[in-house]
Amino acid sequence: MPFVDVPGGYLYYEQHGAGPDVVLLNGGLADTRMWSSTVAWLADVARVTVWDCRDRGLSSVSLSEYDELADLAAVLDVAGVSQATLLGVSDGARQALAFAHRHPSRVARVCAVAGSFGEFPSPTAAEAAARVVMRAHFAQQAKILETGDIPAAAANDITAWCPAVDLDAHRFLVGLAIANSRIMLMPEDNARELDPPIKHRFAELAVPVSILVGEHDFQGTQLWAHRLASEAPNATRTILPNADHMPMFSAPEAFRTFLLDALAGTSPAPSPATP
């Protein structure tokens, strides 16, 4: 099994297929298994690298702060990837954009799917209202976790983020959240990115950004997609009416079309500028 040694730990990765390099970055409570259905077709047209951040999947736990962007660079070096399209979902989108900011020569494009960035800097009224809804969900999660019922917390979280997936996908995602529950129980993620974080630096991005967001996702996620599209110099936004936070499960054909278009360098007509 391929592992990469990094300061204070190790990282698990897999590589599939041949062609232009595409690196997949997991959602926060998932691991490389979330990409199995994507890799099944993507490896026919690209060399696909998937990997687990620390505290997820088969990678080591973190006992102190670490540089998540240096971890990704280490995976790319060992996997022989000099430049790639980075596809990140949820927190993986944040990480992909931060890496592209630090290492623009190593990134051909970022596909930012359902990007999650936390609190909005200088929020609009709509952004502030959307964060109230999300904080209420986080508070509900915290109450469930206080009881020690990890499966209930996982199911509650997936139901909130992924209301458009079918039953099998829901069960699969709940299972991933349970398997990666360590991150739910940590007071704070030990990963560190840019300082200041990428959410303050969208306008500085030098690489093309293809943004995808679903209409069934949290309003806060949709507003982050709008802000990223408005501030990044070379960005297009696609809104999927039948998708939620995990469009590879809730709208798989539309997700496939989005990604293949991005890899071909053909940008769809941007979605309307309104949030």
Short mmCIF file of C-alpha atoms in Angstrom, two decimals:
data_model
loop_
_atom_site.label_atom_id
_atom_site.label_comp_id
_atom_site.label_asym_id
_atom_site.label_seq_id
_atom_site.Cartn_x
_atom_site.Cartn_y
_atom_site.Cartn_z
CA MET A 1 0.00 0.00 0.00
CA PRO A 2 1.41 3.44 -0.87
CA PHE A 3 2.06 5.71 2.09
CA VAL A 4 3.91 9.04 2.21
CA ASP A 5 5.99 9.98 5.26
CA VAL A 6 5.44 13.53 6.49
CA PRO A 7 6.66 15.30 9.64
CA GLY A 8 4.89 13.67 12.57
CA GLY A 9 2.86 11.21 10.52
CA TYR A 10 2.08 9.48 7.24
CA LEU A 11 -0.48 9.80 4.44
CA TYR A 12 -2.28 7.14 2.41
CA TYR A 13 -2.80 7.59 -1.34
CA GLU A 14 -3.89 5.64 -4.41
CA GLN A 15 -3.33 6.25 -8.11
CA HIS A 16 -5.49 4.96 -10.96
CA GLY A 17 -5.54 5.26 -14.74
CA ALA A 18 -3.38 7.19 -17.18
CA GLY A 19 -3.52 10.62 -18.79
CA PRO A 20 -3.53 14.19 -17.47
CA ASP A 21 -3.24 14.34 -13.70
CA VAL A 22 -6.32 14.91 -11.56
CA VAL A 23 -6.04 14.97 -7.77
CA LEU A 24 -9.17 14.49 -5.67
CA LEU A 25 -9.55 16.09 -2.23
CA ASN A 26 -12.10 14.58 0.15
CA GLY A 27 -14.95 16.19 2.01
CA GLY A 28 -14.34 16.77 5.71
CA LEU A 29 -15.91 13.59 7.15
CA ALA A 30 -15.02 11.32 4.23
CA ASP A 31 -12.00 9.43 2.95
CA THR A 32 -10.78 8.05 -0.39
CA ARG A 33 -13.77 5.69 -0.56
CA MET A 34 -16.06 8.63 -1.38
CA TRP A 35 -14.46 8.71 -4.84
CA SER A 36 -14.97 5.07 -5.84
CA SER A 37 -17.80 5.79 -8.27
CA THR A 38 -15.93 8.80 -9.72
CA VAL A 39 -12.63 6.97 -10.16
CA ALA A 40 -14.49 4.17 -11.97
CA TRP A 41 -15.02 6.44 -14.99
CA LEU A 42 -12.46 9.21 -14.48
CA ALA A 43 -9.52 6.79 -14.62
CA ASP A 44 -10.45 6.07 -18.26
CA VAL A 45 -9.41 9.60 -19.25
CA ALA A 46 -6.96 10.75 -16.55
CA ARG A 47 -4.38 9.62 -14.04
CA VAL A 48 -6.31 10.01 -10.81
CA THR A 49 -4.69 10.44 -7.40
CA VAL A 50 -6.82 10.13 -4.27
CA TRP A 51 -5.50 10.52 -0.75
CA ASP A 52 -6.49 10.83 2.90
CA CYS A 53 -5.70 13.87 5.01
CA ARG A 54 -4.46 13.23 8.53
CA ASP A 55 -7.20 12.07 10.93
CA ARG A 56 -9.14 10.52 8.03
CA GLY A 57 -9.16 7.14 6.35
CA LEU A 58 -5.88 5.24 6.47
CA SER A 59 -3.64 8.24 7.18
CA SER A 60 -2.18 8.85 10.62
CA VAL A 61 -3.82 10.84 13.38
CA SER A 62 -2.54 14.31 14.19
CA LEU A 63 -1.38 15.16 17.69
CA SER A 64 -0.50 18.79 16.99
CA GLU A 65 -0.79 21.44 14.29
CA TYR A 66 0.52 20.59 10.84
CA ASP A 67 0.74 22.25 7.41
CA GLU A 68 -1.98 20.65 5.26
CA LEU A 69 -0.62 22.24 2.08
CA ALA A 70 2.83 20.78 2.70
CA ASP A 71 1.12 17.40 3.15
CA LEU A 72 -0.54 17.68 -0.25
CA ALA A 73 2.74 18.73 -1.85
CA ALA A 74 4.41 15.66 -0.32
CA VAL A 75 1.75 13.38 -1.84
CA LEU A 76 2.18 14.97 -5.27
CA ASP A 77 5.96 14.63 -5.09
CA VAL A 78 5.91 10.94 -4.17
CA ALA A 79 3.12 10.20 -6.69
CA GLY A 80 5.10 11.87 -9.47
CA VAL A 81 2.55 14.62 -10.11
CA SER A 82 4.17 17.86 -11.27
CA GLN A 83 0.96 19.68 -12.25
CA ALA A 84 -2.67 18.65 -11.88
CA THR A 85 -6.27 19.68 -11.90
CA LEU A 86 -7.38 19.72 -8.27
CA LEU A 87 -10.95 18.65 -7.59
CA GLY A 88 -11.99 19.41 -4.04
CA VAL A 89 -15.38 18.93 -2.40
CA SER A 90 -16.54 20.84 0.69
CA ASP A 91 -13.47 21.40 2.88
CA GLY A 92 -11.43 19.80 0.12
CA ALA A 93 -12.37 22.73 -2.14
CA ARG A 94 -10.97 25.15 0.42
CA GLN A 95 -7.78 23.14 0.62
CA ALA A 96 -7.44 22.93 -3.18
CA LEU A 97 -7.82 26.69 -3.56
CA ALA A 98 -5.30 27.36 -0.80
CA PHE A 99 -2.79 25.01 -2.45
CA ALA A 100 -3.33 26.73 -5.81
CA HIS A 101 -2.60 30.07 -4.17
CA ARG A 102 0.67 28.82 -2.65
CA HIS A 103 1.76 26.69 -5.64
CA PRO A 104 0.11 28.11 -8.80
CA SER A 105 2.65 26.45 -11.11
CA ARG A 106 1.55 23.02 -9.87
CA VAL A 107 -2.17 23.57 -10.55
CA ALA A 108 -3.77 23.60 -14.00
CA ARG A 109 -7.25 24.31 -12.65
CA VAL A 110 -9.25 24.05 -9.45
CA CYS A 111 -12.69 22.48 -9.53
CA ALA A 112 -14.26 23.81 -6.33
CA VAL A 113 -17.37 21.79 -5.54
CA ALA A 114 -19.61 22.90 -2.66
CA GLY A 115 -16.73 24.83 -1.09
CA SER A 116 -16.92 25.29 2.69
CA PHE A 117 -15.04 28.19 4.25
CA GLY A 118 -16.77 28.86 7.58
CA GLU A 119 -17.76 32.35 8.66
CA PHE A 120 -17.99 35.10 6.04
CA PRO A 121 -15.65 38.09 6.35
CA SER A 122 -17.75 41.27 6.42
CA PRO A 123 -20.94 39.32 5.65
CA THR A 124 -23.88 40.68 3.71
CA ALA A 125 -27.29 40.40 5.32
CA ALA A 126 -28.01 37.24 3.33
CA GLU A 127 -24.66 35.68 4.29
CA ALA A 128 -25.20 36.49 7.98
CA ALA A 129 -28.67 34.93 7.89
CA ALA A 130 -27.33 31.82 6.16
CA ARG A 131 -24.67 31.36 8.82
CA VAL A 132 -27.34 31.53 11.54
CA VAL A 133 -28.97 28.47 9.96
CA MET A 134 -25.67 26.62 9.71
CA ARG A 135 -24.68 27.44 13.29
CA ALA A 136 -28.02 26.04 14.43
CA HIS A 137 -27.15 22.78 12.68
CA PHE A 138 -23.71 22.72 14.31
CA ALA A 139 -25.31 23.30 17.70
CA GLN A 140 -27.68 20.40 17.10
CA GLN A 141 -24.73 18.23 16.16
CA ALA A 142 -22.92 19.19 19.34
CA LYS A 143 -25.91 18.16 21.47
CA ILE A 144 -26.07 14.75 19.80
CA LEU A 145 -22.33 14.25 20.24
CA GLU A 146 -22.64 15.03 23.95
CA THR A 147 -24.68 11.82 24.24
CA GLY A 148 -21.88 9.82 22.63
CA ASP A 149 -24.17 8.59 19.85
CA ILE A 150 -21.78 8.80 16.88
CA PRO A 151 -24.12 7.00 14.43
CA ALA A 152 -26.96 9.42 15.24
CA ALA A 153 -24.67 12.41 14.79
CA ALA A 154 -23.41 11.04 11.47
CA ALA A 155 -26.95 10.42 10.20
CA ASN A 156 -28.11 13.87 11.30
CA ASP A 157 -25.18 15.54 9.55
CA ILE A 158 -25.58 13.68 6.26
CA THR A 159 -29.34 14.30 6.25
CA ALA A 160 -28.72 18.04 6.59
CA TRP A 161 -25.95 18.33 4.01
CA CYS A 162 -27.16 15.75 1.49
CA PRO A 163 -30.97 15.83 1.30
CA ALA A 164 -31.02 14.91 -2.41
CA VAL A 165 -29.06 11.63 -2.33
CA ASP A 166 -30.81 8.27 -2.58
CA LEU A 167 -31.02 5.81 0.30
CA ASP A 168 -27.96 3.77 -0.66
CA ALA A 169 -25.79 6.89 -1.01
CA HIS A 170 -27.14 8.21 2.30
CA ARG A 171 -26.14 4.98 4.05
CA PHE A 172 -22.73 5.03 2.38
CA LEU A 173 -22.03 8.62 3.45
CA VAL A 174 -23.22 7.95 7.00
CA GLY A 175 -20.83 5.01 7.14
CA LEU A 176 -17.94 7.21 6.02
CA ALA A 177 -18.81 9.82 8.64
CA ILE A 178 -18.88 7.16 11.36
CA ALA A 179 -15.54 5.75 10.17
CA ASN A 180 -14.01 9.24 10.26
CA SER A 181 -15.74 10.37 13.47
CA ARG A 182 -12.44 11.33 15.09
CA ILE A 183 -12.67 14.66 13.30
CA MET A 184 -16.15 15.25 14.78
CA LEU A 185 -14.78 14.77 18.28
CA MET A 186 -11.70 16.98 17.96
CA PRO A 187 -12.10 20.41 19.57
CA GLU A 188 -10.35 21.91 16.54
CA ASP A 189 -8.90 20.51 13.34
CA ASN A 190 -5.09 20.58 13.60
CA ALA A 191 -4.69 21.38 9.89
CA ARG A 192 -3.35 24.82 8.99
CA GLU A 193 -3.42 26.45 5.54
CA LEU A 194 -2.56 30.01 4.50
CA ASP A 195 -2.28 32.97 6.85
CA PRO A 196 -4.57 34.81 6.23
CA PRO A 197 -6.79 31.96 4.98
CA ILE A 198 -7.78 31.54 1.36
CA LYS A 199 -11.30 32.86 2.00
CA HIS A 200 -9.72 36.33 2.33
CA ARG A 201 -7.64 35.89 -0.84
CA PHE A 202 -9.89 34.74 -3.68
CA ALA A 203 -8.89 37.81 -5.72
CA GLU A 204 -5.24 36.68 -5.63
CA LEU A 205 -5.84 33.32 -7.31
CA ALA A 206 -3.83 32.96 -10.52
CA VAL A 207 -5.36 29.71 -11.82
CA PRO A 208 -8.73 29.04 -13.49
CA VAL A 209 -11.47 28.03 -11.07
CA SER A 210 -14.55 26.00 -12.04
CA ILE A 211 -17.19 26.24 -9.33
CA LEU A 212 -20.03 23.79 -8.80
CA VAL A 213 -22.83 24.12 -6.26
CA GLY A 214 -26.18 22.43 -5.80
CA GLU A 215 -29.48 24.17 -5.17
CA HIS A 216 -30.25 21.68 -2.36
CA ASP A 217 -27.08 22.56 -0.45
CA PHE A 218 -27.09 24.92 2.52
CA GLN A 219 -27.72 28.51 1.49
CA GLY A 220 -24.40 29.38 3.09
CA THR A 221 -22.56 27.09 0.67
CA GLN A 222 -24.40 28.63 -2.27
CA LEU A 223 -23.45 32.11 -1.11
CA TRP A 224 -19.81 31.10 -0.74
CA ALA A 225 -19.92 29.86 -4.35
CA HIS A 226 -21.30 33.23 -5.40
CA ARG A 227 -18.60 35.10 -3.48
CA LEU A 228 -15.82 32.94 -4.96
CA ALA A 229 -17.18 33.44 -8.48
CA SER A 230 -17.41 37.20 -7.90
CA GLU A 231 -13.89 37.63 -6.50
CA ALA A 232 -11.65 35.09 -8.28
CA PRO A 233 -10.22 36.61 -11.50
CA ASN A 234 -10.84 33.59 -13.75
CA ALA A 235 -13.85 31.70 -12.41
CA THR A 236 -17.09 30.24 -13.71
CA ARG A 237 -19.96 28.96 -11.58
CA THR A 238 -22.32 26.11 -12.38
CA ILE A 239 -25.50 25.63 -10.32
CA LEU A 240 -27.14 22.20 -10.41
CA PRO A 241 -30.88 22.22 -9.61
CA ASN A 242 -31.01 18.59 -8.43
CA ALA A 243 -27.75 18.48 -6.47
CA ASP A 244 -26.77 18.93 -2.84
CA HIS A 245 -23.40 19.03 -1.03
CA MET A 246 -22.24 15.80 -2.68
CA PRO A 247 -23.22 16.11 -6.37
CA MET A 248 -21.26 13.01 -7.38
CA PHE A 249 -24.03 11.12 -5.54
CA SER A 250 -27.07 13.39 -5.89
CA ALA A 251 -26.55 14.37 -9.55
CA PRO A 252 -23.89 12.00 -10.91
CA GLU A 253 -24.42 12.58 -14.65
CA ALA A 254 -24.40 16.37 -14.30
CA PHE A 255 -21.32 16.11 -12.07
CA ARG A 256 -19.56 14.00 -14.69
CA THR A 257 -20.40 16.52 -17.42
CA PHE A 258 -19.11 19.38 -15.27
CA LEU A 259 -15.81 17.65 -14.58
CA LEU A 260 -15.19 16.48 -18.14
CA ASP A 261 -15.91 20.00 -19.43
CA ALA A 262 -13.45 21.41 -16.90
CA LEU A 263 -10.75 18.93 -17.90
CA ALA A 264 -11.31 19.78 -21.57
CA GLY A 265 -10.94 23.46 -20.76
CA THR A 266 -14.41 24.22 -22.02
CA SER A 267 -16.22 26.46 -19.61
CA PRO A 268 -20.03 26.36 -19.54
CA ALA A 269 -21.97 29.58 -19.72
CA PRO A 270 -21.68 31.12 -16.26
CA SER A 271 -24.74 30.86 -14.04
CA PRO A 272 -26.49 34.16 -13.32
CA ALA A 273 -24.51 36.50 -11.08
CA THR A 274 -27.24 36.74 -8.49
CA PRO A 275 -26.68 34.55 -5.38
#
